[in-house]
PDB file of C-alpha atoms in Angstrom:
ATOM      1  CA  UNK K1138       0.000   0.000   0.000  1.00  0.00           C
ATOM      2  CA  UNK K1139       3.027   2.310   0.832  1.00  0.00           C
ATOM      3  CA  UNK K1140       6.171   1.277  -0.952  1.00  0.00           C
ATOM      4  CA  UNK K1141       8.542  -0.269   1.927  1.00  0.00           C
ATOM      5  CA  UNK K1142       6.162  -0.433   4.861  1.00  0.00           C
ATOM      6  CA  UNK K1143       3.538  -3.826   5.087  1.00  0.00           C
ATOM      7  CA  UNK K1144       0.079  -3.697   5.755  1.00  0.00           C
ATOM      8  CA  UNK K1145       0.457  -5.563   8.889  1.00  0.00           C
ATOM      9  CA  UNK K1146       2.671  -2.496   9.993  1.00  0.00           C
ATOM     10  CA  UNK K1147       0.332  -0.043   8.658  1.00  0.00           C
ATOM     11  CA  UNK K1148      -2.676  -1.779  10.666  1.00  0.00           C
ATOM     12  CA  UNK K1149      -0.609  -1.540  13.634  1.00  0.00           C
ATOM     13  CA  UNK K1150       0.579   2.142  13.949  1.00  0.00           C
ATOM     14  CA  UNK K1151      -1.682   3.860  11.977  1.00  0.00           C
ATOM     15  CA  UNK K1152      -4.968   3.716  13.947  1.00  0.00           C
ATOM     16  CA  UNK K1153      -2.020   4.717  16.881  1.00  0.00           C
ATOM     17  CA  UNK K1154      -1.090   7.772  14.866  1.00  0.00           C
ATOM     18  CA  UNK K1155      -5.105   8.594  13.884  1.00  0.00           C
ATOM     19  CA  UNK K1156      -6.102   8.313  17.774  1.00  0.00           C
ATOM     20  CA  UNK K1157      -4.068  11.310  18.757  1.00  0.00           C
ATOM     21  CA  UNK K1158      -4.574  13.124  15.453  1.00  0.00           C
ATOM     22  CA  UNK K1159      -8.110  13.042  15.721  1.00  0.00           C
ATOM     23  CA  UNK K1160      -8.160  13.676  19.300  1.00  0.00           C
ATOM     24  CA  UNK K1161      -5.763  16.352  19.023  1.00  0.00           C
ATOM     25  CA  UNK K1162      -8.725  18.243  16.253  1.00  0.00           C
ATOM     26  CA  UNK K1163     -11.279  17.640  19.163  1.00  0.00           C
ATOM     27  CA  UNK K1164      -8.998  19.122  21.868  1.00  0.00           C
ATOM     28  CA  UNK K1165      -7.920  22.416  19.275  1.00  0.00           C
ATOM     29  CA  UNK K1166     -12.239  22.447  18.913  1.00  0.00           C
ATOM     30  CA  UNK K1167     -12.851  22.390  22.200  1.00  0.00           C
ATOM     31  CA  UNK K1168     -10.959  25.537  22.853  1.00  0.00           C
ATOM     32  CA  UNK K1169     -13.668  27.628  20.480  1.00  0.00           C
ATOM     33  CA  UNK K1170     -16.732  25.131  21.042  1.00  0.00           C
ATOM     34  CA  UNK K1171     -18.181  26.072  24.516  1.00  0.00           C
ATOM     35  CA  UNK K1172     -21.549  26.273  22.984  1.00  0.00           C
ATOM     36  CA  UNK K1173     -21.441  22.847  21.674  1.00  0.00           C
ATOM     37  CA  UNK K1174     -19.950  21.170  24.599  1.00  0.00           C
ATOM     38  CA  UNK K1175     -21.730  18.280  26.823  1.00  0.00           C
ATOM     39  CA  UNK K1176     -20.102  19.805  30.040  1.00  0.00           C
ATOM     40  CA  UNK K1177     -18.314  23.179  30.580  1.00  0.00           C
ATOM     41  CA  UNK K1178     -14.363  23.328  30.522  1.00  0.00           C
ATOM     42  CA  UNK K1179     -14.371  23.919  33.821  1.00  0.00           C
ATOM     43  CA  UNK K1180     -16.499  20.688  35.207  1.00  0.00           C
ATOM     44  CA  UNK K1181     -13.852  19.116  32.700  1.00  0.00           C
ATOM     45  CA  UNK K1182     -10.624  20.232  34.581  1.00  0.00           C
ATOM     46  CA  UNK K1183     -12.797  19.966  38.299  1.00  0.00           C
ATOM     47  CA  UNK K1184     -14.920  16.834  38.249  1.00  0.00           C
ATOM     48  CA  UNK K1185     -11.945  14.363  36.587  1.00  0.00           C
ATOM     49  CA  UNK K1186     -10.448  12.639  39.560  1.00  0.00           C
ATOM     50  CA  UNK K1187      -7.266  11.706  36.981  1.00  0.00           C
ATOM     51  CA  UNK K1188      -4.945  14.346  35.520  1.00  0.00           C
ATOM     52  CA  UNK K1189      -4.246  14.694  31.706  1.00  0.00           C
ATOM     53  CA  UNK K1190      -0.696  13.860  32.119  1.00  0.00           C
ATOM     54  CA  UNK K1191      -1.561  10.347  33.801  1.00  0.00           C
ATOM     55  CA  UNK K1192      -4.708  10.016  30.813  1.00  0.00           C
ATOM     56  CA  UNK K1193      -1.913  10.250  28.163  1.00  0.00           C
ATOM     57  CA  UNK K1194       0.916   7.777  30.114  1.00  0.00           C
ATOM     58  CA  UNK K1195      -2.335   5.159  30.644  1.00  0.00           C
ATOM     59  CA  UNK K1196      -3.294   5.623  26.935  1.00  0.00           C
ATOM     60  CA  UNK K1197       0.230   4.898  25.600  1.00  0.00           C
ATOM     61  CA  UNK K1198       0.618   2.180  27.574  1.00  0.00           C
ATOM     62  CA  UNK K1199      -2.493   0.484  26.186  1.00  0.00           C
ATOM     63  CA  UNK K1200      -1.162   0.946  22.412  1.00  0.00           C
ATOM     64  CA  UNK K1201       1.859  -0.598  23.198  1.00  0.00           C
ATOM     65  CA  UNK K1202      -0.109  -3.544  24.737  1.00  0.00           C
ATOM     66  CA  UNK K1203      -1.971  -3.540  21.484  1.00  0.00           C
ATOM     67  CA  UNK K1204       0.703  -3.010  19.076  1.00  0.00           C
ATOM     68  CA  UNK K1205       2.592  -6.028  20.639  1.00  0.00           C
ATOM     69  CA  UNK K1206      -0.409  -8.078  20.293  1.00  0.00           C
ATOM     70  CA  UNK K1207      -1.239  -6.909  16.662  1.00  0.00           C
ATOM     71  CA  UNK K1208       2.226  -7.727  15.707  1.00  0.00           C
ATOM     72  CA  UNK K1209       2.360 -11.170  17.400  1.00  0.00           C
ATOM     73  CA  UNK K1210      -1.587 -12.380  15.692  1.00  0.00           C
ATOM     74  CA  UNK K1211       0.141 -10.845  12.091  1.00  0.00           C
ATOM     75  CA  UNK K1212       2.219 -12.744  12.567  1.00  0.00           C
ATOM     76  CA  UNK K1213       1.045 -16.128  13.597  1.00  0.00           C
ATOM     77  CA  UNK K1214      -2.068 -15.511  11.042  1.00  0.00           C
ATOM     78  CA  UNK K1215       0.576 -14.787   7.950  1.00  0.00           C
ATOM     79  CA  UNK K1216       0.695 -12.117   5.704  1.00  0.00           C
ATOM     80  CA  UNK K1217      -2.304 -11.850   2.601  1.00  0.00           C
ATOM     81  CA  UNK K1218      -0.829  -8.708   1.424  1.00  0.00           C
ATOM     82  CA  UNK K1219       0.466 -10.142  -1.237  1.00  0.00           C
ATOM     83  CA  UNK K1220      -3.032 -12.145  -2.194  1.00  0.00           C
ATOM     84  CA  UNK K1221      -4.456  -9.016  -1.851  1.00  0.00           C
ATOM     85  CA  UNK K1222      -2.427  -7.588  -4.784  1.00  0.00           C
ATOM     86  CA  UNK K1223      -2.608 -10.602  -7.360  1.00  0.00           C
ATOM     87  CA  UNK K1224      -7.358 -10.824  -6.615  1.00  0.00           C
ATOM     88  CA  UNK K1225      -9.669  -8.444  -6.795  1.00  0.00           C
ATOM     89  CA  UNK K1226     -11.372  -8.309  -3.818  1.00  0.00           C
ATOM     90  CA  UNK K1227     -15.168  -6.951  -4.245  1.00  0.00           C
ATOM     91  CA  UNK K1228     -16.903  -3.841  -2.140  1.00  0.00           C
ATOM     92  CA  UNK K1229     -19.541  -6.536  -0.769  1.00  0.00           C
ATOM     93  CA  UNK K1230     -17.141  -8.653   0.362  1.00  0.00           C
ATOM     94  CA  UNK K1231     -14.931  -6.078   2.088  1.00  0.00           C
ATOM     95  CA  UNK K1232     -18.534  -4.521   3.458  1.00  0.00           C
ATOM     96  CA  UNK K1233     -19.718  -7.962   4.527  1.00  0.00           C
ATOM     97  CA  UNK K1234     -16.016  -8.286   6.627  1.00  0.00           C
ATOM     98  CA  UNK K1235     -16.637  -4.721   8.262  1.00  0.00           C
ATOM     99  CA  UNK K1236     -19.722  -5.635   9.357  1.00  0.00           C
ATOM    100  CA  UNK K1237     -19.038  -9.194  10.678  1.00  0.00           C
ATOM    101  CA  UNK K1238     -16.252  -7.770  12.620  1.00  0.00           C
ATOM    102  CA  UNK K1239     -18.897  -4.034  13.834  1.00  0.00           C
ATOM    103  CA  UNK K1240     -20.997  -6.948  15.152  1.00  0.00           C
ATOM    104  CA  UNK K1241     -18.329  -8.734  17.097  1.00  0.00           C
ATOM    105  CA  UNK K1242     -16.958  -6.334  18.700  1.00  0.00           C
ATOM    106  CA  UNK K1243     -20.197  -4.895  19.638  1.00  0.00           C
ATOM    107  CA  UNK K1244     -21.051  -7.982  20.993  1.00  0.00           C
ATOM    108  CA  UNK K1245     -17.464  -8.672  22.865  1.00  0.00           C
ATOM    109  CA  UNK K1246     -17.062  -4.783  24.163  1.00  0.00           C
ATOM    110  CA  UNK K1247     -21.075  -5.201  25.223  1.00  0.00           C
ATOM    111  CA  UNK K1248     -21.026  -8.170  27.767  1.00  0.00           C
ATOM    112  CA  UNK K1249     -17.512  -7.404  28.909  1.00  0.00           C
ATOM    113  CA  UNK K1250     -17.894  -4.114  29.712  1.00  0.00           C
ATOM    114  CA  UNK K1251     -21.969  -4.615  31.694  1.00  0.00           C
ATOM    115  CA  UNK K1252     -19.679  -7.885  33.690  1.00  0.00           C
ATOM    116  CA  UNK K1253     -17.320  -5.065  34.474  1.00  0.00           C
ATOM    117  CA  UNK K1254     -19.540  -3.343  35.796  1.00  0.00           C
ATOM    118  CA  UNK K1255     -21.838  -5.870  38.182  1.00  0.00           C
ATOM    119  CA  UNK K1256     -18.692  -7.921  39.297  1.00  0.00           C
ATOM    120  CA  UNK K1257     -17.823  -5.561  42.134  1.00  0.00           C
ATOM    121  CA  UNK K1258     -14.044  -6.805  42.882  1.00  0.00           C
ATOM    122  CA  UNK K1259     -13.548  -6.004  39.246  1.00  0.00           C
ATOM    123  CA  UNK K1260     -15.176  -2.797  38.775  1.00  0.00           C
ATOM    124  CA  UNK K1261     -13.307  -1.538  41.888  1.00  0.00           C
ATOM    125  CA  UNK K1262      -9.887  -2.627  41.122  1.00  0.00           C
ATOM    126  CA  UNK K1263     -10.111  -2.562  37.048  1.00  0.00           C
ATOM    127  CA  UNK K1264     -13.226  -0.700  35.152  1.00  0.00           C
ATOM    128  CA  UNK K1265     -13.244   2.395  37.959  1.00  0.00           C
ATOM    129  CA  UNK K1266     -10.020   3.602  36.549  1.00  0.00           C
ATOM    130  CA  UNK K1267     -11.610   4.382  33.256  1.00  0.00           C
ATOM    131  CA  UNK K1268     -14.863   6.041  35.139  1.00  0.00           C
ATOM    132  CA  UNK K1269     -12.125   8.235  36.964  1.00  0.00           C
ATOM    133  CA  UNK K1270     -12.844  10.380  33.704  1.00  0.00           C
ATOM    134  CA  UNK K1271     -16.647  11.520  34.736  1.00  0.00           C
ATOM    135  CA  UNK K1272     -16.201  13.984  31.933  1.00  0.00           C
ATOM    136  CA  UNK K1273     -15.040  12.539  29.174  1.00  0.00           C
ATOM    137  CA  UNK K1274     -12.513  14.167  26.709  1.00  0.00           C
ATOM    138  CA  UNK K1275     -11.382  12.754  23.302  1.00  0.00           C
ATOM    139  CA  UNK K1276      -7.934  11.486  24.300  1.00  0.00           C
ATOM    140  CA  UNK K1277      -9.192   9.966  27.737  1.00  0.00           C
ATOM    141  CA  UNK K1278     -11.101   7.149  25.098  1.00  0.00           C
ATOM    142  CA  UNK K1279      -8.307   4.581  25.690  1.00  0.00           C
ATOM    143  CA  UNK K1280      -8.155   5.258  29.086  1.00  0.00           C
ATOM    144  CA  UNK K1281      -8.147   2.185  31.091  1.00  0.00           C
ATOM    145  CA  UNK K1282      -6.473  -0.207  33.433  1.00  0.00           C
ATOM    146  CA  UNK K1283      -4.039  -2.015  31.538  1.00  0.00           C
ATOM    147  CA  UNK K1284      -5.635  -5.366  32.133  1.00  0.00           C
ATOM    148  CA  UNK K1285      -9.173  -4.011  30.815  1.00  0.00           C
ATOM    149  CA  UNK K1286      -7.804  -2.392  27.634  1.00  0.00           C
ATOM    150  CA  UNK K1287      -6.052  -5.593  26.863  1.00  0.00           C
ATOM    151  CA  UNK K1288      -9.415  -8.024  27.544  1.00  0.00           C
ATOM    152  CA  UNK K1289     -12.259  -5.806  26.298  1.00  0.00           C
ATOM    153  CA  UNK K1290     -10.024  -3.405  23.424  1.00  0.00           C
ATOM    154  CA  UNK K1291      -7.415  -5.549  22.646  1.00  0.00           C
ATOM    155  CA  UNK K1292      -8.978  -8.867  22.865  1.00  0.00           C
ATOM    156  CA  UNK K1293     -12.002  -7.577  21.172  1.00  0.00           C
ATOM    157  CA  UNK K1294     -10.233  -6.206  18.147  1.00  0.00           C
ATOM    158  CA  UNK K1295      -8.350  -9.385  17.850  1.00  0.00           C
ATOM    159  CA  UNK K1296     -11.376 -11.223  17.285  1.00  0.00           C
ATOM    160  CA  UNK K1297     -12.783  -9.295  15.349  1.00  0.00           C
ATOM    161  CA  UNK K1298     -10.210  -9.387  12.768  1.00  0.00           C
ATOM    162  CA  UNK K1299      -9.817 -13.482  12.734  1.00  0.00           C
ATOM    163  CA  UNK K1300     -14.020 -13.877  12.687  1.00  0.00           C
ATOM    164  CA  UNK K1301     -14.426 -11.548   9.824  1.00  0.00           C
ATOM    165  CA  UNK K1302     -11.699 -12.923   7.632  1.00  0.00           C
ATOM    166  CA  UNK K1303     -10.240  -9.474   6.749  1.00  0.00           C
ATOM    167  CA  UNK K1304      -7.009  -9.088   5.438  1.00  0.00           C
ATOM    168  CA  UNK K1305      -4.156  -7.127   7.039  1.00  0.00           C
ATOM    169  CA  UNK K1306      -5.391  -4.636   4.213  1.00  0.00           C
ATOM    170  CA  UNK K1307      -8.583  -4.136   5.239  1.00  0.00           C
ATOM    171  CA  UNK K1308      -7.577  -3.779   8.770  1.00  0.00           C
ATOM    172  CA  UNK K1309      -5.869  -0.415   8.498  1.00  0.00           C
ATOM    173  CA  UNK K1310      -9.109   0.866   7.634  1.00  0.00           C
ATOM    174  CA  UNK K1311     -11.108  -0.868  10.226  1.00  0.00           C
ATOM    175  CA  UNK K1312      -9.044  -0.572  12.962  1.00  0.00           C
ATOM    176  CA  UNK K1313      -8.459   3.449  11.785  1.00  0.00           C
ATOM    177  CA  UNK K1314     -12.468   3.726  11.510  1.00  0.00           C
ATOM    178  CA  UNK K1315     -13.145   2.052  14.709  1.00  0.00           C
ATOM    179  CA  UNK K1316     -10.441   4.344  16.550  1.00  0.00           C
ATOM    180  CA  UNK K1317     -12.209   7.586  15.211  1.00  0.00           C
ATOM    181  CA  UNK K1318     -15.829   6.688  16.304  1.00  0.00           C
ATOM    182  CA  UNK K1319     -14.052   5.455  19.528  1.00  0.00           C
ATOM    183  CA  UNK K1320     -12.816   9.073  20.384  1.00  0.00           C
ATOM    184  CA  UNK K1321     -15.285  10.734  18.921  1.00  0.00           C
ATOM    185  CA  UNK K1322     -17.661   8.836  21.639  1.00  0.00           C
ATOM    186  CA  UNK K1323     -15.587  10.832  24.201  1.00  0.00           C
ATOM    187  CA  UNK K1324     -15.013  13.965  22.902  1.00  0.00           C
ATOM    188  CA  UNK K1325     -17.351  15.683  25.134  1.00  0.00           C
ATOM    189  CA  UNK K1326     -18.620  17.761  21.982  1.00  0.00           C
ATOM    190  CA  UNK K1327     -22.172  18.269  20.275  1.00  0.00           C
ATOM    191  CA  UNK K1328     -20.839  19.724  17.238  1.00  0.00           C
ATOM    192  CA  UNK K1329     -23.284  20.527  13.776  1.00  0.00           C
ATOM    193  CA  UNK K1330     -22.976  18.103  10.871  1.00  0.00           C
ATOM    194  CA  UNK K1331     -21.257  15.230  12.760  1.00  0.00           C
ATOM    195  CA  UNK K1332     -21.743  12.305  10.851  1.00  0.00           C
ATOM    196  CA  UNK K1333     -21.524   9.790  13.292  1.00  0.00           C
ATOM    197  CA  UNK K1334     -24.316  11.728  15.597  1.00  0.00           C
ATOM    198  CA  UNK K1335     -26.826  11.453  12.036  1.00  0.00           C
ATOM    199  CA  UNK K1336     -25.834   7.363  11.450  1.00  0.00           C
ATOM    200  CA  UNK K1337     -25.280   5.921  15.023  1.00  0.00           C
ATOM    201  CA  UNK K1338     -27.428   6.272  17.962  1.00  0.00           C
ATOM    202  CA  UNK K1339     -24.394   5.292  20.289  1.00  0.00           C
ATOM    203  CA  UNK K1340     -22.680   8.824  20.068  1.00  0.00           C
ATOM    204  CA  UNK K1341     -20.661  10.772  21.926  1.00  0.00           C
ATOM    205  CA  UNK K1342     -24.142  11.926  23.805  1.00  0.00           C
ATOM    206  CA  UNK K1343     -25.319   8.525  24.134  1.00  0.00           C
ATOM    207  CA  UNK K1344     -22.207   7.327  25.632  1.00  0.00           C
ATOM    208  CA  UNK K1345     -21.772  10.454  28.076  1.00  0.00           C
ATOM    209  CA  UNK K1346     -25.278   9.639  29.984  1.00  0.00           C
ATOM    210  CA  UNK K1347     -22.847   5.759  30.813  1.00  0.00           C
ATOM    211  CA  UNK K1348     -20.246   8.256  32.588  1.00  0.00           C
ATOM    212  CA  UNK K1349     -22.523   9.763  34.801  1.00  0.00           C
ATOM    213  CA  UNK K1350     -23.508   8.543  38.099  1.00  0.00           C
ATOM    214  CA  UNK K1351     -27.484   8.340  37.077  1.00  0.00           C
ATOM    215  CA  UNK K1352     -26.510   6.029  34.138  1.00  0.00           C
ATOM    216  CA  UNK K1353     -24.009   3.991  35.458  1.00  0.00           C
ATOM    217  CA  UNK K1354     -25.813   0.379  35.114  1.00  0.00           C
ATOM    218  CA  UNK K1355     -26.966   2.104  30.805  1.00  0.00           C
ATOM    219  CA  UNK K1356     -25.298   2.127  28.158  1.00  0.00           C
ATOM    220  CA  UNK K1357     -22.799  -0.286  28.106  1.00  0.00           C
ATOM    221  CA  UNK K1358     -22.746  -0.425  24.045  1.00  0.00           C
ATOM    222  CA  UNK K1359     -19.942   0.739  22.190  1.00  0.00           C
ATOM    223  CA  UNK K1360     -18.173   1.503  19.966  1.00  0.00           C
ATOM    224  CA  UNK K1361     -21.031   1.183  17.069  1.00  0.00           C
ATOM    225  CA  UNK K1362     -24.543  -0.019  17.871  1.00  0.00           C
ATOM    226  CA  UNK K1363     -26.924  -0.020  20.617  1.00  0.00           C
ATOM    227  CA  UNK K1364     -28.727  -3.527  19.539  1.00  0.00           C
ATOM    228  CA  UNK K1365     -27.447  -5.111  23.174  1.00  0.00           C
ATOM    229  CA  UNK K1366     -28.839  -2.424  25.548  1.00  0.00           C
ATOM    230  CA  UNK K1367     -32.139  -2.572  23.864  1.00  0.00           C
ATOM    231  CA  UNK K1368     -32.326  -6.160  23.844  1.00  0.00           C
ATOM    232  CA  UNK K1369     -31.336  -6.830  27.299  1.00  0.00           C
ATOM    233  CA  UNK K1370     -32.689  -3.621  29.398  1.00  0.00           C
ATOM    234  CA  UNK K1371     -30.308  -1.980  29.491  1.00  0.00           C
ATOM    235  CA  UNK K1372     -30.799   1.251  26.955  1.00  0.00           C
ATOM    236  CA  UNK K1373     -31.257   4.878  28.797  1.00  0.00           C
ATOM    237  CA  UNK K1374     -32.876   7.449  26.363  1.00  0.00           C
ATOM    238  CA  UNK K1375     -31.953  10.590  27.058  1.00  0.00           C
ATOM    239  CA  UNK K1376     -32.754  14.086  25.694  1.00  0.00           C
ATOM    240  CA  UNK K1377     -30.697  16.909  24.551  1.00  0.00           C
ATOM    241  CA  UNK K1378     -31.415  20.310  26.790  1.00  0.00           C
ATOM    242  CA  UNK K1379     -29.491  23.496  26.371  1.00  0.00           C
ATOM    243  CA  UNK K1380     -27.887  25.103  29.301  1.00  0.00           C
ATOM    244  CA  UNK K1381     -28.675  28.441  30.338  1.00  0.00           C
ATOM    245  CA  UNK K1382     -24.767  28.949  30.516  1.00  0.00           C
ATOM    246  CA  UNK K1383     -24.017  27.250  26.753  1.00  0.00           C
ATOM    247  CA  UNK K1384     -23.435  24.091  25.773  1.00  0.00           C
ATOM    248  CA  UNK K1385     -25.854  20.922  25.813  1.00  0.00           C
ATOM    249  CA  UNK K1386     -26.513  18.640  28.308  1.00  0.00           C
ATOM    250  CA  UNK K1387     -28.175  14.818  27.783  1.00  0.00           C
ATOM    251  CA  UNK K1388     -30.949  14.379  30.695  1.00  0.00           C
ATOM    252  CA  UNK K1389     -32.381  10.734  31.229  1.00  0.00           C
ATOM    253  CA  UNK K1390     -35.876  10.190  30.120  1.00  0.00           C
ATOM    254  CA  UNK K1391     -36.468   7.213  32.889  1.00  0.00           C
ATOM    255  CA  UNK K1392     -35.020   7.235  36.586  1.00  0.00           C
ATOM    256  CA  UNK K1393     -31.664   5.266  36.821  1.00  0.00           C
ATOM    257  CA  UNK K1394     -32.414   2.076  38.372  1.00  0.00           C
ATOM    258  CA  UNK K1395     -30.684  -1.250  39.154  1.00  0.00           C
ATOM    259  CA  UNK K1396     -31.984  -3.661  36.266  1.00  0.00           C
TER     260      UNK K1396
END
């Protein structure tokens, strides 16, 4: 794809390089945005019980976990750049792999992340780290204990490439989609003409009710659907209010409630 470097290098550091790229955007928006944001800048810097500096040490470690473990399962699963090259691989098919491997990780991220949750030794020890970020910003996404990011991100991801049959190829843009809808969950922004607010109901709104303390036990879906929460009970609808300061806030439209 780029003369000298392999796909299976390509799927491992570019979704890497997109994260803080596409982070970085949200955090030069965020600066001008104060109408559009979920919470105000300063609940940001006041509420977070982490700091910004530890956010970004936790995050890197994670993508080295997962670049190690994206090298290793390229490795072991050989290379089909080269078949890639010498067949023509149709749209369908590619489609049919992206959403074989949406679905899996929905389904993975889904009943990880609601166990993570109920098991209380592991949501006090493991998930709480990641809840440390009440208000969540677009480089905290990949902000979790190390042993979480590798079983529900890592893990998931991994599985998702091996049950969809995608090729190291078609990974780079996978992995690099999946990585922007994943921090643009967290960004913490409402902004006009976002894309992924018109096409997916689990959005960056969606997924900020699951940070707060009323919708703790909602809204475990991510990064794509929210199929799982409405088939199990566990989908909060919320609505979209204006503050009187600026900005938006997402207000439950049923009392939180142990399900």
């Amino acid at each position: 794809m780029i003369s000298g470097i392999s796909d299976e290098m390509l799927g491992t550091f570019v979704p890497i390089v997109i994260y803080w790229v596409y982070s970085g955007i949200y955090v030069v928006l965020g600066l001008f945005s104060e109408d559009y944001r979920l919470h105000t800048k300063e609940d940001e810097d006041e509420k977070n019980l982490v700091s910004k500096g530890t956010v970004v040490k936790g995050v890197l470690l994670q993508q080295l976990v997962q670049a190690v473990v994206a090298t290793l399962l390229f490795a072991v699963t050989g290379s089909d750049s080269q078949s890639d090259l010498n067949q023509n691989v149709s749209l369908l098919a590619i489609a049919r792999q992206f959403g074989t491997a949406m679905l899996v990780m929905d389904t993975w991220q889904y009943f990880m992340h609601r166990y993570m949750h109920h098991n209380k030794f592991l949501y006090k020890h493991i998930h709480s780290q990641h809840h440390r970020l009440i208000v969540p910003y677009s480089f905290g996404a990949l902000y979790n204990h190390p042993l979480e990011g590798l079983l529900l991100d890592t893990v998931g991801g991994a599985l998702s490439f091996l049950i969809s049959g995608m090729s190291p190829r078609a990974s780079i843009f996978f992995f690099s989609f999946a990585t922007i809808k994943t921090v643009d969950d967290h960004c913490g922004l409402w902004l006009p003409g976002n894309l992924f607010h018109v096409f997916f109901k689990n959005n960056t709104a969606y997924h900020d009710v699951h940070h707060q303390l009323y919708g703790n036990k909602y809204n475990y879906s991510q990064p794509f659907f929210v199929m799982w929460d409405r088939i199990l009970g566990t989908y909060m609808p919320y609505t979209l209010e204006k503050r009187a300061d600026g900005g938006f806030e997402a207000r439950p439209c049923k009392d939180s409630k142990d399900d």
